[in-house]
Amino acid sequence: MHELKKHKIYCLNNIAQIGLKKFRAGYEISDELEKCAGILVRSADMHSMEFSRNIRAVARAGAGVNNIPVEKCSENGIVVFNTPGANANSVKELVIAGLLIASRDIYGGINWVKNNSNNLNIAKDTEKNKKDFAGHEISGHTLGIIGLGAIGVKVANAAVSLGMNVYGYDPYLSVKSAWMLSPLVKHADNPEELFSVSDFITIHVPAMEATKKMINAEAISKMKDGVKILNFARDVLVDEEALKSALISGHVAKYISDFPNNLSANLPNAIILPHLGASTEEAEDNCAIMAVEQMQDYLDNGNISNSVNYPDLNAGKCETEARVGVLHKNIPNMLSQITSFFGSNNLNIDNLSNKARGQYAYTLLDISHAMPENTVDRLLEIDGVLRVRRIFER
């Protein structure tokens, strides 16, 4: 059996204890950032942070990684993990609440009751005024979903079960999502097709340059009059200045968002929630467990799953004398240079796994004999190698 190394972990935010307890003996939660091998984070902004060479992994207990300097981490050979799907049910339930809030003036009705709390005739006046907040049912109406990932699929299936007609658009639909998606969901070939038929539109795509302000004046102009837009993904996906004009004109009847900012908080005909989507106890627990398990598997075994900057690669547990991981640029001749080092030292490679993702790649090697002391330094001399980890040694 290999003797597993000890590691210190730094928590930038409060991480659910049920997750932290998943660390095996030998792991320690520490306040000494410079001595830690991994960082666990939720919402803290990491863009101004400097990373010591000891940091090998960052795990976000959540899906979005806008608060993490991913490219900086990549160049330093730091693997960044997220937890896709761990909070999907929590967000899905709030989206369904958003559909109901957008369809029936529940919020206005609640405020009316509060404002009339001292009215001795409140019961009688309720019967007179309730028609002002009646709204309509969502059953039989059409929901358009942009993005059919973990959350989008759950929203689609829930909306189908509530009697809605559902259209989905996602040019990158994964096989896993396709298997989970209800056959009653209609597939739109482009956003315009979805815009033209939808009474409600909900967005579930990551925030990146290609998706910023995807709901803009042009997109809004192609939507049905009286459409209701839901945004439980990221505020930057919507051009809220263009949306403001559409809300004032009534072309967009209602905007429900989970992201308050100085503009959205003052939009007419909008209800803005204080970023509650993934804030349930269950979601925080699920995200913490997933983040810890992924980080521990990487630090202990070198395996990567759900990384946003390096390829997923799983070689199981090492059964040989040693294991080494090499994080490097995805450029020609890397593998031959890496393997040549071991050959020149008469070391047999029992198992080799290599995968690439964009401009970065990862090579995991199981070696039959003990490695030379200068293994890390020698491999780092190869142009394009960013980090070398001696993961296991008997």
PDB file of N, CA, C and O in Angstrom, residues 47-84:
ATOM      1  N   HIS A  47      -9.433  37.065  -7.927  1.00  0.00           N
ATOM      2  CA  HIS A  47      -8.668  37.627  -9.038  1.00  0.00           C
ATOM      3  C   HIS A  47      -7.422  38.397  -8.599  1.00  0.00           C
ATOM      4  O   HIS A  47      -6.459  38.504  -9.369  1.00  0.00           O
ATOM      5  N   SER A  48      -7.411  38.941  -7.404  1.00  0.00           N
ATOM      6  CA  SER A  48      -6.239  39.690  -6.944  1.00  0.00           C
ATOM      7  C   SER A  48      -5.279  38.832  -6.122  1.00  0.00           C
ATOM      8  O   SER A  48      -4.255  39.323  -5.646  1.00  0.00           O
ATOM      9  N   MET A  49      -5.580  37.552  -5.993  1.00  0.00           N
ATOM     10  CA  MET A  49      -4.747  36.670  -5.171  1.00  0.00           C
ATOM     11  C   MET A  49      -3.459  36.271  -5.884  1.00  0.00           C
ATOM     12  O   MET A  49      -3.431  36.117  -7.093  1.00  0.00           O
ATOM     13  N   GLU A  50      -2.415  36.117  -5.095  1.00  0.00           N
ATOM     14  CA  GLU A  50      -1.176  35.523  -5.582  1.00  0.00           C
ATOM     15  C   GLU A  50      -1.116  34.091  -5.066  1.00  0.00           C
ATOM     16  O   GLU A  50      -1.449  33.825  -3.912  1.00  0.00           O
ATOM     17  N   PHE A  51      -0.690  33.168  -5.931  1.00  0.00           N
ATOM     18  CA  PHE A  51      -0.679  31.755  -5.565  1.00  0.00           C
ATOM     19  C   PHE A  51       0.746  31.280  -5.310  1.00  0.00           C
ATOM     20  O   PHE A  51       1.621  31.439  -6.167  1.00  0.00           O
ATOM     21  N   SER A  52       0.944  30.687  -4.133  1.00  0.00           N
ATOM     22  CA  SER A  52       2.248  30.088  -3.867  1.00  0.00           C
ATOM     23  C   SER A  52       2.393  28.822  -4.712  1.00  0.00           C
ATOM     24  O   SER A  52       1.407  28.281  -5.210  1.00  0.00           O
ATOM     25  N   ARG A  53       3.614  28.369  -4.843  1.00  0.00           N
ATOM     26  CA  ARG A  53       3.861  27.174  -5.667  1.00  0.00           C
ATOM     27  C   ARG A  53       3.268  25.929  -5.018  1.00  0.00           C
ATOM     28  O   ARG A  53       3.110  24.896  -5.675  1.00  0.00           O
ATOM     29  N   ASN A  54       2.902  26.030  -3.732  1.00  0.00           N
ATOM     30  CA  ASN A  54       2.300  24.875  -3.061  1.00  0.00           C
ATOM     31  C   ASN A  54       0.871  24.612  -3.534  1.00  0.00           C
ATOM     32  O   ASN A  54       0.383  23.480  -3.440  1.00  0.00           O
ATOM     33  N   ILE A  55       0.174  25.646  -4.021  1.00  0.00           N
ATOM     34  CA  ILE A  55      -1.223  25.487  -4.435  1.00  0.00           C
ATOM     35  C   ILE A  55      -1.296  24.646  -5.700  1.00  0.00           C
ATOM     36  O   ILE A  55      -0.716  24.989  -6.724  1.00  0.00           O
ATOM     37  N   ARG A  56      -1.998  23.539  -5.623  1.00  0.00           N
ATOM     38  CA  ARG A  56      -2.115  22.649  -6.777  1.00  0.00           C
ATOM     39  C   ARG A  56      -3.530  22.574  -7.325  1.00  0.00           C
ATOM     40  O   ARG A  56      -3.744  22.130  -8.446  1.00  0.00           O
ATOM     41  N   ALA A  57      -4.518  22.979  -6.501  1.00  0.00           N
ATOM     42  CA  ALA A  57      -5.907  22.856  -6.944  1.00  0.00           C
ATOM     43  C   ALA A  57      -6.780  23.903  -6.274  1.00  0.00           C
ATOM     44  O   ALA A  57      -6.545  24.274  -5.120  1.00  0.00           O
ATOM     45  N   VAL A  58      -7.780  24.356  -7.022  1.00  0.00           N
ATOM     46  CA  VAL A  58      -8.825  25.228  -6.491  1.00  0.00           C
ATOM     47  C   VAL A  58     -10.153  24.564  -6.821  1.00  0.00           C
ATOM     48  O   VAL A  58     -10.387  24.179  -7.969  1.00  0.00           O
ATOM     49  N   ALA A  59     -11.004  24.394  -5.836  1.00  0.00           N
ATOM     50  CA  ALA A  59     -12.314  23.772  -6.059  1.00  0.00           C
ATOM     51  C   ALA A  59     -13.403  24.735  -5.641  1.00  0.00           C
ATOM     52  O   ALA A  59     -13.429  25.189  -4.488  1.00  0.00           O
ATOM     53  N   ARG A  60     -14.279  25.056  -6.590  1.00  0.00           N
ATOM     54  CA  ARG A  60     -15.408  25.943  -6.285  1.00  0.00           C
ATOM     55  C   ARG A  60     -16.619  25.104  -5.924  1.00  0.00           C
ATOM     56  O   ARG A  60     -17.024  24.207  -6.694  1.00  0.00           O
ATOM     57  N   ALA A  61     -17.217  25.363  -4.772  1.00  0.00           N
ATOM     58  CA  ALA A  61     -18.454  24.693  -4.363  1.00  0.00           C
ATOM     59  C   ALA A  61     -19.618  25.397  -5.042  1.00  0.00           C
ATOM     60  O   ALA A  61     -20.389  26.134  -4.438  1.00  0.00           O
ATOM     61  N   GLY A  62     -19.733  25.182  -6.344  1.00  0.00           N
ATOM     62  CA  GLY A  62     -20.735  25.818  -7.178  1.00  0.00           C
ATOM     63  C   GLY A  62     -20.354  25.631  -8.629  1.00  0.00           C
ATOM     64  O   GLY A  62     -19.307  25.042  -8.936  1.00  0.00           O
ATOM     65  N   ALA A  63     -21.177  26.126  -9.529  1.00  0.00           N
ATOM     66  CA  ALA A  63     -20.948  25.880 -10.953  1.00  0.00           C
ATOM     67  C   ALA A  63     -20.123  26.974 -11.619  1.00  0.00           C
ATOM     68  O   ALA A  63     -19.135  26.704 -12.297  1.00  0.00           O
ATOM     69  N   GLY A  64     -20.510  28.247 -11.457  1.00  0.00           N
ATOM     70  CA  GLY A  64     -19.813  29.337 -12.123  1.00  0.00           C
ATOM     71  C   GLY A  64     -18.443  29.585 -11.521  1.00  0.00           C
ATOM     72  O   GLY A  64     -18.232  29.396 -10.319  1.00  0.00           O
ATOM     73  N   VAL A  65     -17.484  29.997 -12.351  1.00  0.00           N
ATOM     74  CA  VAL A  65     -16.123  30.239 -11.862  1.00  0.00           C
ATOM     75  C   VAL A  65     -15.656  31.659 -12.212  1.00  0.00           C
ATOM     76  O   VAL A  65     -14.463  31.912 -12.350  1.00  0.00           O
ATOM     77  N   ASN A  66     -16.607  32.597 -12.326  1.00  0.00           N
ATOM     78  CA  ASN A  66     -16.260  33.978 -12.660  1.00  0.00           C
ATOM     79  C   ASN A  66     -15.381  34.620 -11.596  1.00  0.00           C
ATOM     80  O   ASN A  66     -14.668  35.578 -11.887  1.00  0.00           O
ATOM     81  N   ASN A  67     -15.452  34.123 -10.375  1.00  0.00           N
ATOM     82  CA  ASN A  67     -14.665  34.702  -9.277  1.00  0.00           C
ATOM     83  C   ASN A  67     -13.256  34.124  -9.185  1.00  0.00           C
ATOM     84  O   ASN A  67     -12.492  34.493  -8.296  1.00  0.00           O
ATOM     85  N   ILE A  68     -12.900  33.242 -10.123  1.00  0.00           N
ATOM     86  CA  ILE A  68     -11.595  32.574 -10.090  1.00  0.00           C
ATOM     87  C   ILE A  68     -10.799  32.966 -11.330  1.00  0.00           C
ATOM     88  O   ILE A  68     -11.325  32.909 -12.449  1.00  0.00           O
ATOM     89  N   PRO A  69      -9.526  33.339 -11.190  1.00  0.00           N
ATOM     90  CA  PRO A  69      -8.695  33.673 -12.356  1.00  0.00           C
ATOM     91  C   PRO A  69      -8.231  32.387 -13.056  1.00  0.00           C
ATOM     92  O   PRO A  69      -7.093  31.929 -12.880  1.00  0.00           O
ATOM     93  N   VAL A  70      -9.109  31.814 -13.848  1.00  0.00           N
ATOM     94  CA  VAL A  70      -8.882  30.491 -14.419  1.00  0.00           C
ATOM     95  C   VAL A  70      -7.622  30.455 -15.280  1.00  0.00           C
ATOM     96  O   VAL A  70      -6.821  29.517 -15.188  1.00  0.00           O
ATOM     97  N   GLU A  71      -7.429  31.461 -16.130  1.00  0.00           N
ATOM     98  CA  GLU A  71      -6.257  31.452 -17.015  1.00  0.00           C
ATOM     99  C   GLU A  71      -4.966  31.543 -16.210  1.00  0.00           C
ATOM    100  O   GLU A  71      -3.981  30.862 -16.514  1.00  0.00           O
ATOM    101  N   LYS A  72      -4.960  32.360 -15.187  1.00  0.00           N
ATOM    102  CA  LYS A  72      -3.786  32.480 -14.316  1.00  0.00           C
ATOM    103  C   LYS A  72      -3.479  31.135 -13.654  1.00  0.00           C
ATOM    104  O   LYS A  72      -2.322  30.714 -13.571  1.00  0.00           O
ATOM    105  N   CYS A  73      -4.531  30.459 -13.196  1.00  0.00           N
ATOM    106  CA  CYS A  73      -4.353  29.135 -12.595  1.00  0.00           C
ATOM    107  C   CYS A  73      -3.803  28.145 -13.618  1.00  0.00           C
ATOM    108  O   CYS A  73      -2.891  27.361 -13.319  1.00  0.00           O
ATOM    109  N   SER A  74      -4.344  28.184 -14.823  1.00  0.00           N
ATOM    110  CA  SER A  74      -3.903  27.258 -15.868  1.00  0.00           C
ATOM    111  C   SER A  74      -2.409  27.408 -16.143  1.00  0.00           C
ATOM    112  O   SER A  74      -1.678  26.422 -16.254  1.00  0.00           O
ATOM    113  N   GLU A  75      -1.950  28.655 -16.250  1.00  0.00           N
ATOM    114  CA  GLU A  75      -0.545  28.913 -16.552  1.00  0.00           C
ATOM    115  C   GLU A  75       0.369  28.486 -15.409  1.00  0.00           C
ATOM    116  O   GLU A  75       1.562  28.256 -15.620  1.00  0.00           O
ATOM    117  N   ASN A  76      -0.184  28.373 -14.204  1.00  0.00           N
ATOM    118  CA  ASN A  76       0.604  27.933 -13.050  1.00  0.00           C
ATOM    119  C   ASN A  76       0.407  26.449 -12.743  1.00  0.00           C
ATOM    120  O   ASN A  76       0.870  25.968 -11.709  1.00  0.00           O
ATOM    121  N   GLY A  77      -0.287  25.746 -13.649  1.00  0.00           N
ATOM    122  CA  GLY A  77      -0.502  24.322 -13.431  1.00  0.00           C
ATOM    123  C   GLY A  77      -1.406  24.023 -12.263  1.00  0.00           C
ATOM    124  O   GLY A  77      -1.285  22.972 -11.616  1.00  0.00           O
ATOM    125  N   ILE A  78      -2.335  24.927 -11.985  1.00  0.00           N
ATOM    126  CA  ILE A  78      -3.308  24.742 -10.904  1.00  0.00           C
ATOM    127  C   ILE A  78      -4.625  24.294 -11.525  1.00  0.00           C
ATOM    128  O   ILE A  78      -5.186  24.997 -12.376  1.00  0.00           O
ATOM    129  N   VAL A  79      -5.115  23.145 -11.115  1.00  0.00           N
ATOM    130  CA  VAL A  79      -6.363  22.612 -11.654  1.00  0.00           C
ATOM    131  C   VAL A  79      -7.540  23.257 -10.927  1.00  0.00           C
ATOM    132  O   VAL A  79      -7.572  23.299  -9.694  1.00  0.00           O
ATOM    133  N   VAL A  80      -8.485  23.775 -11.703  1.00  0.00           N
ATOM    134  CA  VAL A  80      -9.673  24.431 -11.136  1.00  0.00           C
ATOM    135  C   VAL A  80     -10.880  23.516 -11.345  1.00  0.00           C
ATOM    136  O   VAL A  80     -11.192  23.131 -12.476  1.00  0.00           O
ATOM    137  N   PHE A  81     -11.524  23.173 -10.251  1.00  0.00           N
ATOM    138  CA  PHE A  81     -12.702  22.310 -10.283  1.00  0.00           C
ATOM    139  C   PHE A  81     -13.965  23.131 -10.013  1.00  0.00           C
ATOM    140  O   PHE A  81     -13.920  24.129  -9.292  1.00  0.00           O
ATOM    141  N   ASN A  82     -15.085  22.683 -10.560  1.00  0.00           N
ATOM    142  CA  ASN A  82     -16.387  23.194 -10.126  1.00  0.00           C
ATOM    143  C   ASN A  82     -17.299  22.006  -9.841  1.00  0.00           C
ATOM    144  O   ASN A  82     -16.859  20.846  -9.922  1.00  0.00           O
ATOM    145  N   THR A  83     -18.539  22.282  -9.493  1.00  0.00           N
ATOM    146  CA  THR A  83     -19.434  21.186  -9.093  1.00  0.00           C
ATOM    147  C   THR A  83     -20.736  21.249  -9.895  1.00  0.00           C
ATOM    148  O   THR A  83     -21.800  21.532  -9.340  1.00  0.00           O
ATOM    149  N   PRO A  84     -20.668  21.005 -11.201  1.00  0.00           N
ATOM    150  CA  PRO A  84     -21.878  21.101 -12.029  1.00  0.00           C
ATOM    151  C   PRO A  84     -22.930  20.079 -11.607  1.00  0.00           C
ATOM    152  O   PRO A  84     -22.629  18.910 -11.387  1.00  0.00           O
TER     153      PRO A  84
END
